[in-house]
Amino acid sequence: MCGIIGYTGHRTVVPILIGALKRMEYRGYDSAGVAVLNGALRIEKDAGKVQNLEQKIRDAQLSGQTGIGHTRWATHGAPTQLNAHPHTDDEFQIALVHNGIIENYSALRQELTKSGHEFKTETDTEVVAALIQEFYQGDFAHAVQKALKLVKGTYGLAILSVNHPGMVIAARMGSPMVIGHGDGENFVASDPTAFLHFTRDVTYLEDGEIAVVTSDKVEYRTLADEHIDKKLEQLTFDIAAIEKGGFSHFMLKEICEQPQTVADSMRGRLLIDEGTVKFGGMAAVMETLNQAKRVLFLGCGTSWHAGLVGEYLMEELAGVPAEVEYASEFRYRSPALEPGTIVFAISQSGETADTLAAIREAKRHGAPVFGICNVVGSSIARETNAGVFLHAGPEIGVASTKAFTSQITVLFMLALQMGRARRVGASRGRELVQELREIPNKISRILATREKIETIAHHYKQCRNFLYLGRGVNFPVALEGALKLKEISYIHAEGYPAAEMKHGPIALIDRDMPVVFIASKDGVYEKVLSNIEEVRARGGRVLVIATEGDQEIANHADEVVYIPSTDPLLTPLLTVIPLQLLSYYMAVQRGCDVDQPRNLAKSVTVE
Ligand code: F6R
């Protein structure tokens, strides 16, 4: 979603702002802008890409050493130049950039209009600048605190004042803000990738806090003006992790990283001889896990699909009833969370607004809530009682790929650990641990066939509709394959449990609607074969993901992609790889912007 950068220090600010905005492009946006302080306030902004903005800034010859920048993903008002951030008060004294939604902006706007303020944009953000100016009496931080006490909703803010050169104020309520600490320079951002090239020393703002940032000092206060101390934390990930490293897209790089990222997710956690798993982040809550009577997984999008796989794994291995809920639905239900229910919130970014709200709702009902997150230091990681990190490294491509396989790896390990404490014997445990350890190599073998998948993509790229079918633990993979295709190639695709096809979708089958089947050799293989025949009998084209050695399947399919054999419960880690590649190649061949698909945002920090 929107991205924020702010800088004050000894360097020329414009290249820092532009570089940071480019590094945050992956989050998804439709306009961009910067404000620079240099005696006066100078603003350049426009609809479209950061590249356009860069040219405008060059033409306008902006210079200065303090500034803020923004990539906007439109919520209130179209993605126009006028609505792009930064926004100012009508006296051009205050400039700010904002992530989130000001829910009471309409009422505030009416009040401020009565007291003489004029508004130019359709955004919810502009009122905040006016409100700060309204309260300003010489103390910038106090004006910000007073203004924000009246604001309802969510915000990450970076704010400049003409009267306070060399100062940036950052504020947070429900939308992440991180401060980067340099030598004679400091940064504020919504995402540390914005300044990773300059510093790895960071502090995170909590809700209701502001940071008053100058080149040599950062002060933290609450809205009630209590002063806060914070400890510096170190970002550990590598700069290479946020660069393409020779790949044409981040998505392809991340698909190809999966042998490594899946291995990283299990690293140090497998107890090979005992046939079980240990998670450092869950050690203190083992008793709660062992006593759990029911497991609830919460997530959105791809993370929700991972939860669906987790549901099968948890019931199969641990015998514990499990359910999965869309976080966005759960937050508005009156959930019956009886004692003994434990909740896992699954999120790559750790910032998804719906998942955060669902966590708070589950906690309000007294349930222990654990996180399965990728981003260390994220809001979800900090708001959950304990949890497991994916260790998949930064995921930059908007379409989630490596996070999904790491989520499944972690869910498998979790189900195995809970299963070993309940009903899985040591020898079966050892077998499963051994199978899991072989997964990275097996993913590499599938990746080695990617040219074949590229060719298959070529055969299908003109189709406008697709059906993805799978059963059991591969039904969620069918959903995930369909989601990937929709997201990046804009082809309509639906995922279904294979047997459901005859209850409706079968009416759609013809030559123009290819069906992708997941037919790995497992307990439901024969059933899926029957479903394939039902499609073929109606003239449908069939692409099958099958297990190596299954030559027979070629007689039932137009195209076959093989995956190595593994334990049926681990097949999602393999079957999803060809589906990721298929969507990637189709999107590339259709000329789509794979890493920044239209309308999508990497981390959805609004409702
Ligand atoms: C799909 C995708 C989204 C996310 C969803 C949840 O490729 O990226 O569907 O999975 O927005 O995001 P996280 O996992 O960050 O909570």
XYZ file of C-alpha atoms and ligand atoms in Angstrom:
623
model
C 0.000 0.000 0.000
C 1.098 3.595 0.447
C 4.746 4.161 1.327
C 6.256 6.910 3.469
C 9.812 8.230 3.662
C 11.152 11.202 5.594
C 14.729 12.399 5.967
C 16.693 15.048 7.786
C 20.478 15.222 7.780
C 23.580 16.314 5.943
C 22.808 14.915 2.504
C 20.813 16.363 -0.373
C 17.390 14.990 0.322
C 15.877 14.539 -3.152
C 17.896 11.469 -4.264
C 17.226 9.873 -0.878
C 13.482 10.420 -1.210
C 13.355 9.209 -4.815
C 15.514 6.146 -4.067
C 13.298 5.250 -1.131
C 10.078 5.719 -3.126
C 11.458 3.442 -5.836
C 12.320 0.779 -3.272
C 8.767 0.990 -1.947
C 7.153 0.774 -5.397
C 6.538 -2.931 -4.777
C 3.942 -2.041 -2.156
C 1.557 -0.886 -4.912
C 0.638 2.768 -5.615
C -0.927 5.043 -8.178
C 0.607 8.482 -7.502
C 3.669 9.848 -5.776
C 5.035 13.084 -4.359
C 7.677 14.796 -2.239
C 7.921 17.918 -0.073
C 11.270 19.535 0.625
C 12.147 22.246 3.124
C 14.674 24.797 2.026
C 13.687 28.118 3.578
C 10.240 27.571 2.067
C 8.186 24.478 1.429
C 8.444 23.046 -2.106
C 6.163 20.267 -3.274
C 6.165 18.145 -6.425
C 3.636 15.375 -6.957
C 1.836 13.605 -9.740
C -0.317 10.669 -10.728
C 1.560 7.649 -12.082
C 4.991 6.247 -11.487
C 7.885 7.585 -9.407
C 9.834 7.846 -12.659
C 7.468 10.632 -13.855
C 7.888 12.400 -10.550
C 11.660 12.183 -10.803
C 11.612 14.097 -14.081
C 9.324 16.769 -12.629
C 11.602 17.221 -9.648
C 14.604 17.554 -11.909
C 12.819 20.212 -13.969
C 11.756 22.057 -10.815
C 15.322 21.878 -9.382
C 14.196 20.984 -5.865
C 16.933 21.017 -3.270
C 17.244 20.846 0.509
C 18.297 18.510 3.284
C 14.974 17.810 4.931
C 11.991 16.301 3.189
C 9.217 13.739 3.020
C 7.935 11.538 0.210
C 4.992 9.271 -0.484
C 3.597 6.672 -2.823
C -0.208 6.734 -2.631
C -2.648 3.864 -3.131
C -5.931 5.718 -3.567
C -8.674 5.275 -0.980
C -10.469 8.650 -0.777
C -10.450 10.422 -4.135
C -9.143 9.340 -7.521
C -5.395 8.895 -8.137
C -4.888 12.437 -9.479
C -2.125 14.968 -9.043
C -4.321 17.005 -6.685
C -5.077 14.049 -4.427
C -1.471 12.811 -4.388
C 0.472 13.393 -1.162
C 2.053 15.499 0.369
C -0.897 17.618 1.482
C -0.638 21.017 3.109
C -2.740 23.398 5.174
C -4.129 26.350 3.245
C -1.356 28.674 4.455
C 1.296 26.276 3.107
C 2.975 26.013 6.524
C 2.540 22.301 7.186
C 3.115 19.444 4.736
C 2.412 15.825 5.483
C 2.187 12.373 3.993
C -0.224 9.788 5.351
C -0.871 6.059 5.250
C -4.203 4.828 6.594
C -7.696 6.291 6.739
C -8.979 9.245 8.765
C -12.448 7.983 9.583
C -13.876 11.244 10.964
C -12.403 13.435 8.220
C -15.806 14.574 7.044
C -16.847 15.952 10.449
C -13.408 17.531 10.950
C -13.579 19.100 7.520
C -16.951 20.679 8.286
C -15.649 22.117 11.567
C -12.457 23.435 9.986
C -14.387 24.942 7.077
C -16.515 26.857 9.595
C -13.347 28.310 11.105
C -12.181 29.521 7.700
C -10.015 26.693 6.299
C -10.311 25.882 2.641
C -9.845 22.402 1.218
C -8.717 21.598 -2.293
C -8.639 17.808 -2.464
C -11.009 14.857 -2.089
C -8.713 13.146 0.398
C -9.266 12.307 4.041
C -5.678 13.439 4.737
C -5.865 17.151 4.039
C -7.816 17.830 7.259
C -4.878 16.667 9.374
C -2.588 19.363 7.951
C -5.262 22.004 8.573
C -5.843 20.731 12.091
C -2.142 20.905 12.981
C -1.955 24.441 11.614
C -5.072 25.345 13.637
C -3.337 24.260 16.853
C 0.105 25.629 16.017
C 1.371 28.247 18.481
C 5.109 27.899 18.101
C 5.502 24.288 19.347
C 5.286 21.895 16.381
C 5.118 18.678 18.431
C 2.340 20.022 20.672
C 0.311 21.057 17.650
C 0.679 17.547 16.202
C -0.302 15.931 19.516
C -3.376 18.148 19.909
C -4.477 17.539 16.348
C -4.039 13.776 16.507
C -6.085 13.539 19.687
C -9.072 14.619 17.576
C -8.378 12.226 14.736
C -10.178 8.878 14.538
C -8.948 6.112 12.275
C -5.538 4.857 11.280
C -2.415 6.740 10.370
C 1.269 6.599 9.774
C 2.358 10.198 9.240
C 5.499 12.137 8.373
C 5.074 15.877 8.862
C 7.114 19.002 8.062
C 6.632 22.593 9.218
C 8.101 25.647 7.490
C 8.764 27.067 10.935
C 10.900 24.073 11.987
C 13.517 23.475 9.330
C 15.510 20.310 9.896
C 12.678 18.563 11.747
C 10.378 15.724 10.705
C 7.633 14.481 13.003
C 6.442 10.915 12.587
C 3.269 9.533 14.168
C 1.601 6.156 14.281
C -1.865 4.761 14.908
C -2.486 1.373 13.319
C -0.121 1.924 10.391
C 3.570 1.074 10.773
C 6.287 3.685 11.188
C 9.942 2.925 11.706
C 12.762 5.339 12.496
C 16.206 4.760 10.940
C 19.106 6.117 12.983
C 22.155 7.326 11.061
C 25.230 9.371 11.851
C 24.200 13.029 11.655
C 21.059 11.985 9.774
C 17.815 10.231 10.582
C 15.046 8.631 8.570
C 11.389 7.878 9.082
C 9.537 5.366 6.917
C 6.600 3.033 6.739
C 8.925 0.258 5.588
C 12.624 -0.054 6.494
C 13.545 -1.111 2.942
C 13.200 2.626 2.222
C 16.442 3.430 4.065
C 18.220 0.091 4.408
C 21.072 1.332 2.199
C 21.931 3.961 4.822
C 21.316 2.379 8.209
C 20.220 -0.810 9.924
C 19.670 0.764 13.351
C 15.955 1.185 13.885
C 13.262 1.903 16.431
C 9.575 1.222 15.891
C 6.754 3.558 16.843
C 3.805 2.077 18.722
C 0.219 3.248 18.351
C -0.357 6.652 19.929
C 3.318 7.645 19.764
C 5.108 10.387 17.867
C 8.813 10.804 17.088
C 10.349 14.255 16.855
C 13.253 13.714 14.497
C 16.163 16.071 13.780
C 19.519 15.226 12.216
C 21.189 14.383 15.537
C 18.323 13.436 17.829
C 15.093 11.447 17.985
C 12.632 12.033 20.834
C 9.618 9.834 21.423
C 6.448 11.024 23.096
C 2.864 9.922 23.523
C -0.019 12.083 22.399
C -0.355 13.022 26.086
C 3.274 14.266 25.932
C 4.801 11.568 28.128
C 8.417 10.999 27.085
C 9.390 7.444 26.108
C 12.735 5.668 25.849
C 13.291 3.156 23.086
C 16.043 0.635 22.464
C 17.764 0.514 19.085
C 17.090 -2.679 17.145
C 19.159 -4.030 14.255
C 17.723 -5.016 10.891
C 19.305 -8.294 9.948
C 18.249 -8.930 6.362
C 20.598 -8.477 3.477
C 20.425 -5.708 0.884
C 20.623 -8.441 -1.783
C 17.280 -9.691 -0.474
C 15.577 -6.514 -1.657
C 17.222 -6.444 -5.080
C 16.404 -8.501 -8.165
C 19.810 -10.170 -8.382
C 19.753 -10.791 -12.129
C 16.126 -11.994 -12.328
C 13.736 -10.109 -14.577
C 11.159 -9.802 -11.792
C 11.064 -10.081 -8.022
C 8.293 -12.638 -8.399
C 10.498 -14.994 -10.422
C 13.395 -14.434 -8.038
C 11.175 -15.290 -5.091
C 9.715 -18.372 -6.784
C 13.257 -19.568 -7.465
C 14.390 -18.814 -3.912
C 11.978 -21.355 -2.454
C 14.423 -24.249 -2.010
C 16.382 -21.883 0.218
C 13.467 -20.153 1.951
C 11.699 -23.411 2.781
C 14.986 -24.726 4.198
C 15.373 -21.487 6.182
C 11.892 -21.904 7.654
C 12.843 -25.294 9.086
C 16.435 -24.419 9.974
C 17.286 -25.186 13.623
C 13.767 -26.368 14.326
C 13.827 -30.059 13.405
C 14.670 -32.652 16.033
C 15.627 -35.363 13.600
C 16.212 -38.235 16.023
C 13.068 -37.550 17.974
C 10.980 -37.047 14.838
C 9.580 -33.760 16.023
C 10.058 -30.022 15.990
C 10.817 -27.201 18.411
C 10.067 -23.525 17.970
C 12.009 -21.072 20.141
C 9.163 -18.564 19.924
C 6.613 -21.070 21.253
C 8.655 -22.605 24.081
C 6.872 -20.598 26.749
C 3.406 -21.616 25.568
C 3.873 -25.355 24.994
C 1.435 -26.151 27.765
C -1.273 -24.111 26.010
C -0.551 -25.894 22.719
C -0.625 -29.293 24.334
C -3.948 -28.619 25.988
C -5.596 -27.018 22.942
C -8.997 -28.463 22.072
C -9.509 -26.460 18.908
C -7.359 -24.411 16.560
C -8.520 -21.379 14.647
C -6.428 -19.973 11.793
C -6.972 -16.365 10.734
C -5.585 -14.710 7.628
C -6.363 -13.038 4.314
C -5.656 -13.968 0.696
C -2.713 -16.298 0.266
C -2.226 -16.493 4.025
C -5.818 -17.663 4.323
C -5.071 -20.378 1.760
C -2.092 -21.456 3.851
C -4.475 -21.616 6.817
C -6.724 -23.965 4.816
C -3.762 -26.283 4.272
C -3.018 -25.941 7.995
C -6.557 -27.060 8.799
C -6.045 -30.356 6.958
C -2.605 -30.861 8.513
C -3.731 -30.095 12.030
C -6.678 -32.487 11.894
C -4.716 -35.226 10.145
C -1.580 -35.101 12.283
C -2.721 -33.751 15.625
C -6.367 -34.830 15.527
C -7.313 -31.396 16.834
C -10.411 -29.823 15.262
C -9.280 -26.874 13.186
C -11.029 -24.090 11.318
C -9.950 -21.241 9.116
C -11.614 -17.851 8.988
C -11.125 -14.845 6.776
C -9.769 -12.295 9.236
C -12.010 -9.672 7.635
C -15.141 -11.691 8.455
C -14.047 -12.878 11.858
C -13.553 -9.327 13.109
C -17.237 -8.502 12.664
C -18.732 -11.743 13.967
C -19.563 -12.626 17.506
C -17.215 -15.578 17.584
C -17.798 -18.378 20.053
C -14.270 -18.950 21.293
C -14.768 -21.543 23.969
C -11.915 -22.222 26.446
C -9.268 -24.430 24.863
C -9.396 -22.641 21.507
C -6.044 -21.326 20.357
C -5.731 -18.883 17.496
C -2.969 -18.580 14.881
C -2.859 -15.375 12.865
C -1.044 -15.974 9.583
C 0.452 -13.001 7.752
C 3.457 -12.440 5.537
C 3.675 -8.686 6.152
C 2.448 -8.729 9.732
C 0.638 -5.462 8.929
C -2.641 -6.554 7.326
C -5.313 -4.368 8.917
C -8.044 -7.030 8.891
C -5.778 -9.634 10.468
C -4.672 -7.188 13.154
C -8.285 -6.338 13.954
C -9.182 -10.048 14.089
C -6.306 -10.677 16.518
C -7.620 -7.953 18.792
C -11.129 -9.420 18.587
C -9.863 -12.918 19.464
C -7.874 -11.516 22.381
C -10.929 -9.612 23.578
C -12.640 -13.015 23.818
C -9.763 -14.299 25.938
C -8.181 -16.629 23.361
C -4.402 -17.050 23.242
C -3.309 -15.681 19.864
C -0.058 -16.725 18.197
C 1.505 -15.259 15.083
C 2.897 -16.934 11.990
C 4.619 -13.966 10.365
C 7.444 -13.198 8.019
C 8.314 -9.641 8.957
C 10.181 -9.406 12.239
C 9.158 -6.317 14.203
C 5.800 -6.100 12.393
C 2.627 -5.122 14.229
C 1.203 -8.660 14.200
C 4.467 -10.120 15.466
C 4.388 -7.650 18.324
C 0.705 -7.980 19.155
C 0.540 -11.761 19.398
C 1.292 -13.661 22.599
C 4.020 -15.763 20.963
C 4.695 -17.120 17.515
C 6.818 -18.465 14.733
C 8.688 -16.418 12.133
C 8.855 -17.718 8.576
C 12.432 -16.533 7.940
C 11.639 -16.356 4.220
C 13.397 -12.987 3.812
C 11.726 -9.869 2.392
C 8.977 -10.664 -0.100
C 8.886 -7.819 -2.614
C 6.758 -9.196 -5.484
C 3.144 -8.237 -4.814
C 1.957 -11.776 -5.511
C 2.925 -13.853 -2.510
C 4.928 -16.971 -3.407
C 7.793 -17.854 -1.084
C 5.799 -16.734 1.961
C 3.109 -19.312 1.073
C 5.517 -22.246 0.995
C 7.166 -21.065 4.210
C 3.769 -20.719 5.867
C 2.932 -24.299 4.898
C 6.324 -25.490 6.119
C 5.710 -23.849 9.491
C 2.124 -25.137 9.683
C 3.308 -28.632 8.870
C 5.936 -28.457 11.611
C 3.393 -27.090 14.058
C 0.878 -29.841 13.282
C 3.640 -32.413 13.585
C 4.761 -31.040 16.926
C 1.205 -31.052 18.262
C 0.648 -34.460 16.681
C 3.737 -35.933 18.327
C 2.409 -34.801 21.702
C -0.895 -36.511 20.944
C -1.022 -39.386 18.495
C 1.867 -39.494 16.041
C 4.483 -42.075 17.033
C 8.231 -41.413 16.943
C 8.842 -43.533 13.873
C 6.123 -41.801 11.809
C 7.467 -38.509 13.170
C 10.970 -39.337 11.937
C 9.581 -40.353 8.544
C 7.776 -37.036 8.188
C 10.775 -34.993 9.328
C 12.902 -36.828 6.773
C 10.356 -36.173 3.999
C 10.223 -32.509 4.971
C 14.003 -32.190 4.783
C 13.917 -33.463 1.215
C 11.397 -30.864 0.070
C 13.924 -28.117 -0.851
C 15.698 -30.460 -3.290
C 12.401 -31.532 -4.756
C 11.383 -27.895 -5.286
C 14.689 -27.363 -7.107
C 13.851 -30.258 -9.408
C 10.510 -28.677 -10.314
C 12.182 -25.317 -10.901
C 14.545 -27.022 -13.315
C 11.529 -27.777 -15.548
C 10.480 -24.152 -15.745
C 11.116 -23.825 -19.475
C 8.484 -26.465 -20.080
C 6.024 -24.482 -17.964
C 6.903 -21.360 -19.936
C 5.965 -23.198 -23.130
C 2.711 -24.440 -21.645
C 1.915 -20.872 -20.603
C 2.323 -19.888 -24.225
C -0.413 -22.366 -25.255
C -2.894 -20.980 -22.757
C -2.127 -17.285 -22.537
C -5.067 -16.176 -24.723
C -7.693 -17.885 -22.562
C -9.949 -15.562 -20.584
C -11.161 -18.046 -17.943
C -9.582 -20.889 -16.003
C -10.760 -23.440 -13.502
C -8.359 -24.886 -10.892
C -9.401 -28.102 -9.194
C -7.843 -30.105 -6.390
C -8.940 -32.260 -3.494
C -7.980 -32.674 0.136
C -4.843 -30.835 1.063
C -4.484 -29.727 -2.559
C -7.846 -27.996 -2.703
C -6.331 -24.860 -1.089
C -3.507 -25.095 -3.640
C -6.138 -24.918 -6.400
C -7.455 -21.739 -4.764
C -3.941 -20.351 -4.548
C -3.154 -21.185 -8.189
C -6.323 -19.394 -9.300
C -5.546 -16.368 -7.113
C -2.021 -16.086 -8.540
C -3.354 -16.131 -12.092
C -6.019 -13.490 -11.385
C -3.654 -11.187 -9.573
C -0.885 -10.846 -12.065
C -2.307 -11.760 -15.467
C -5.871 -10.408 -14.949
C -7.309 -13.683 -16.287
C -10.446 -14.800 -14.526
C -9.770 -17.997 -12.596
C -11.695 -19.945 -9.975
C -10.503 -22.632 -7.618
C -12.831 -25.418 -6.486
C -12.667 -28.724 -4.688
C -12.579 -31.074 -7.695
C -15.739 -32.940 -6.721
C -17.719 -29.707 -6.461
C -17.293 -29.134 -10.179
C -20.299 -31.239 -11.049
C -22.464 -29.159 -8.712
C -22.296 -26.130 -10.984
C -19.014 -25.076 -12.599
C -19.217 -28.001 -15.026
C -21.711 -25.904 -16.987
C -18.816 -23.649 -18.006
C -16.572 -26.352 -19.444
C -15.617 -25.962 -23.107
C -12.423 -25.584 -25.186
C -12.041 -21.979 -24.093
C -12.014 -22.721 -20.405
C -8.958 -24.819 -19.527
C -9.031 -26.789 -16.309
C -5.916 -27.160 -14.187
C -6.070 -30.320 -12.072
C -3.866 -31.205 -9.154
C -3.707 -34.993 -9.331
C -0.771 -36.047 -7.193
C -0.657 -39.710 -6.158
C -2.499 -39.802 -2.872
C -5.676 -41.147 -1.313
C -7.933 -39.120 -3.627
C -6.001 -39.704 -6.860
C -8.577 -42.089 -8.410
C -11.380 -39.676 -7.568
C -9.561 -36.796 -9.236
C -9.009 -38.990 -12.288
C -12.789 -39.413 -12.559
C -13.214 -35.652 -12.309
C -10.688 -35.234 -15.141
C -12.692 -37.611 -17.299
C -15.850 -35.627 -16.616
C -14.133 -32.548 -18.025
C -12.708 -34.345 -21.033
C -16.097 -35.878 -21.836
C -17.337 -32.317 -22.293
C -14.522 -31.256 -24.593
C -12.540 -29.416 -21.901
C -8.757 -28.875 -22.094
C -6.895 -30.344 -19.169
C -3.551 -29.431 -17.646
C -2.536 -31.789 -14.858
C 0.002 -31.497 -12.073
C 0.914 -35.137 -11.442
C 3.459 -37.228 -9.580
C 6.625 -38.429 -11.332
C 6.251 -41.981 -12.574
C 2.540 -41.556 -13.312
C 2.767 -42.163 -17.082
C -0.870 -43.173 -17.300
C -2.051 -39.644 -16.531
C -0.643 -38.430 -19.861
C -3.490 -40.331 -21.562
C -5.990 -38.216 -19.703
C -4.486 -34.774 -20.172
C -3.504 -32.210 -22.781
C -0.444 -31.267 -20.772
C 1.226 -32.765 -17.702
C 3.699 -31.180 -15.323
C 5.356 -33.622 -12.957
C 6.348 -33.095 -9.343
C 8.565 -35.482 -7.365
C 6.838 -37.927 -5.079
C 6.559 -37.074 -1.374
C 4.288 -37.757 1.584
C 0.749 -36.749 0.540
C 0.577 -34.208 3.378
C 3.605 -32.390 1.980
C 2.410 -32.226 -1.629
C 1.147 -28.609 -1.400
C 4.784 -27.531 -1.052
C 5.426 -29.034 -4.481
C 2.147 -28.744 -6.380
C 2.012 -24.985 -5.887
C 5.378 -24.390 -7.601
C 4.246 -25.138 -11.202
C 1.112 -23.058 -10.564
C 3.195 -20.071 -9.452
C 5.382 -20.438 -12.541
C 2.378 -20.850 -14.844
C 0.803 -17.609 -13.651
C 4.156 -15.825 -13.808
C 4.879 -16.837 -17.405
C 1.334 -16.170 -18.578
C 1.475 -12.668 -17.083
C 4.871 -11.939 -18.635
C 3.729 -13.225 -22.036
C 0.627 -11.042 -21.812
C 2.820 -8.004 -21.096
C 1.556 -7.478 -17.544
C 3.450 -5.646 -14.805
C 4.189 -8.754 -12.768
C 5.733 -7.164 -9.684
C 3.239 -4.338 -9.449
C -0.079 -5.607 -10.742
C -2.792 -3.000 -11.203
C -4.868 -2.009 -8.176
C -3.030 -4.340 -5.807
C -0.969 -3.486 -2.758
C 1.635 -5.598 -1.052
C 0.512 -4.980 2.439
C -3.121 -4.059 2.916
C -3.065 -1.688 5.845
C -6.615 -0.387 5.381
C -9.877 -2.201 5.894
C -1.719 -12.730 -2.736
C -1.404 -11.772 -1.719
C -2.466 -11.329 -0.780
C -1.946 -11.468 0.648
C -2.961 -10.896 1.642
C -2.513 -11.083 3.070
O -0.651 -12.982 -3.585
O -0.285 -11.337 -1.610
O -3.633 -12.044 -0.970
O -1.710 -12.813 0.899
O -3.144 -9.535 1.392
O -1.297 -10.468 3.300
P -0.401 -10.835 4.548
O 0.026 -12.238 4.395
O 0.744 -9.880 4.465
O -1.253 -10.628 5.764
